[in-house]
Amino acid sequence: MTGGPAKAEEPTPHLPRDQLPNVSFCIASPPPWPEAVLLGFQHYLVMLGTTVLIPTALVPQMGGGNDQKAEVIQTLLFVAGLNTLLQSTFGTRLPVVMGGSFTFVAPTISIILAGRYSNIPNPIVKFKRTMRGVQGAIIVASTLQIVLGFSGLWRNVTRFLSPLSAVPLVALVGFGLYALGFPGVAKCVEIGLPELVIVVLIAQYLPHILKFGKHIFVRFAVIFSVVIVWIYALLLTVGGAYNNAAPKTQATCRTDRAGLISAAPWIKVPYPFQWGPPTFDAGEAFAMMFASFVALVESTGAFIAVSRSASATPLPPSVLSRGVGWQGIGILLSGLFGTVTGTSVSVENAGLLTLTRVGSRRVVQISAIFMIFFSVLGKFGAVFASIPPPIVAALYCLFFAYVGSVGLSFLQFCNLNSFRTKFILGFSIFLGLSIPQYFNEFTAINGYGPVHSGARWFNDMINVPFSSPAFVAAIVAYFLDNTLERRGSSVDRGEPWWGKFRSFNGDNRSQEFYSLPFKLNKYFPSV
C-alpha cells in the first residue's frame, strides 16, 4: 500500500486558438436562405440606431425640419448599403456592416456653427448650404484613407501590431462606447430596462431552460425582444401614459414622436450632389481628415474583432490595408451623396455577429440589400426607423460588451505573468478611459473642448482624437509595445501566434477567407 492520499490531477489550461471555436456559420458557410434572410433583416434593424441618431442630432442644427431629416436618414441608409456590399465583396471580405460614424460629428458641428451660415434667414437654404460645406470636408477627408489603404502604408503600420497591442484597441472599440449604453436606457427606463432584461433572457437563459429551438433563441433574440418591447411601448403611447409628460420624455418614450413616417417620401432614390455642389474650406477639411484618421484606427479594431467573431484567421496586414482603402471609398460616397457624416465599421453589428454566432458574409450582404430597399421605399423604412431610442440603447449594452470581450480574448496569446505585459496593458487601457473622460467632461461643462482657440478647425484636430477611447489606448499600446524592451519579448507579446499571418500566403486559410472574387487576386495580389 502506498502512504497518503492520491495526488489530484492538475487542471488542463485552456489552449490558445487562432480561430474562434463553436461558431455556427463562418464567413464562407452561409446558413439556409430563409434563416439568412431573417438574420440579414436583424442586422438591418440593429444598424438603424446610429443611422437615425446622427441625422436626428445634426439636421435640426443645420436648419432642416422633419422632411430633411427623413431624406438624410434615407441617404445615409442607402450609402451604408452600398458601402457594406463593397467592403464585404472587395474590401476585407469580412461580414462587416458599414454605417455612419460618430467620430465625424464634432467637426461637422464646427462646420454647422461657422459664421458664414449664421445669417441665412431661410432655414432650408441654410440647411443645404451647410450640408454642401460638410460634403466638401468629407470628400477631402476620404483621400486620407484611400491613400493609406491602397498605397500599402497602413499595411506597413499594422505589421507591427501584436496581440498585446491589439487588446486595448479592440477592447475599447467596444467598452469605450459605454456612454451610448445605459445612459440611453435611463432616458426612458420603463422601456429600455425591459428590453435589456428580455434580450438577455432570450439569448442567454432560454436556450438552456427549454429543450427545443436552442439556436432560434440565440440567433433571433434581437427580433423577438424588439417586437415584444416595441408593442409594449406602443400600448403605453396609445394608452396615454405620456400625454402629460415632459417634452424630452415624450421624445424618447413615445413611438410616434420621431416624425419620420409622415415626413418620409413613398419612393425616392438618393443621388450624388442632391443638395447642390459641395463647397470647400481648407481648415474644415483638415479637421475632418483628423476625424477620418481616428475612424481609421477605430475601424481597424472593429475589423480585427469581426475576423475573430466570424471564426476567421487573423487578418493579414495587406487585407486590412485593402479594407481601409475601400472604407475611404465609402467616405467619399458619403461626401458625394451628402449623409452628414463619414463611414466606419458598425460596432453594434460586430457585437450582433458575436451574439448570433453567425459570421456569414452572405447574411451581411443580404442586410445591405435591405438597407438599399428600405432607403428607396421611404415610408416602409421609416416605420422601422421609429423604434424608440431606449430600445436601441439596451441592445448597445449587449453588443458593445461583446466586442470589448473579443478584444480581451486576445490575451490568450500573451504572457500575463510578465510585468511588461501588465504595464502596457493596464497603462494603455487606463489612459484610454481617463483622457477621453477628461476631454468629454470638459466639453460637457464648458460647451467647448480643452483646446479652445479662435479656429474651430484647429480645436477639432486636437479634441477629436483625444476624445476617442479606442484611439488613445491604441496609440499608447502600439508605441509602448514597439519601443519598450522589444528584444526578447516576442513570446510575451504573442508575436509567434500571429507571425505566419503577417503575409497573405503565410497560411493557406487566408485564401479561403480573404481572397477577392472573380479571380481578381490575379490582378490585385495581396502580399
mmCIF file of C-alpha atoms in Angstrom, residues 9 25 40 71 138 150 154-155 159 166 168 205 216 220 254 305 317 355 358 389 393 395 432 458 497 504:
data_model
loop_
_atom_site.group_PDB
_atom_site.id
_atom_site.type_symbol
_atom_site.label_atom_id
_atom_site.label_comp_id
_atom_site.label_asym_id
_atom_site.label_seq_id
_atom_site.Cartn_x
_atom_site.Cartn_y
_atom_site.Cartn_z
ATOM 1 C CA GLU A 9 -4.776 15.750 -11.297
ATOM 2 C CA PHE A 25 -21.570 29.536 -39.633
ATOM 3 C CA GLY A 40 -29.860 39.883 -42.575
ATOM 4 C CA GLU A 71 -34.189 62.449 -46.531
ATOM 5 C CA ILE A 138 -15.829 64.769 -46.029
ATOM 6 C CA PHE A 150 -4.394 51.367 -51.351
ATOM 7 C CA TRP A 154 -1.396 51.097 -43.444
ATOM 8 C CA ARG A 155 -0.189 47.552 -44.149
ATOM 9 C CA ARG A 159 2.604 44.642 -39.418
ATOM 10 C CA ALA A 166 -4.431 44.776 -30.216
ATOM 11 C CA PRO A 168 -6.564 47.764 -25.764
ATOM 12 C CA TYR A 205 -31.172 31.710 -20.481
ATOM 13 C CA ILE A 216 -33.546 30.010 -32.704
ATOM 14 C CA PHE A 220 -33.101 35.792 -33.273
ATOM 15 C CA ARG A 254 -43.367 57.639 -27.423
ATOM 16 C CA ALA A 305 -12.946 41.916 -33.765
ATOM 17 C CA PRO A 317 -1.961 43.371 -42.897
ATOM 18 C CA LEU A 355 -24.228 37.124 -30.164
ATOM 19 C CA VAL A 358 -23.215 33.509 -37.383
ATOM 20 C CA PRO A 389 -34.086 55.093 -28.800
ATOM 21 C CA ALA A 393 -29.546 51.703 -26.240
ATOM 22 C CA LEU A 395 -29.162 46.445 -27.333
ATOM 23 C CA GLY A 432 -7.730 55.181 -22.995
ATOM 24 C CA PHE A 458 -7.690 73.545 -35.123
ATOM 25 C CA TRP A 497 0.828 33.229 -32.852
ATOM 26 C CA PHE A 504 -1.142 36.704 -47.108
#
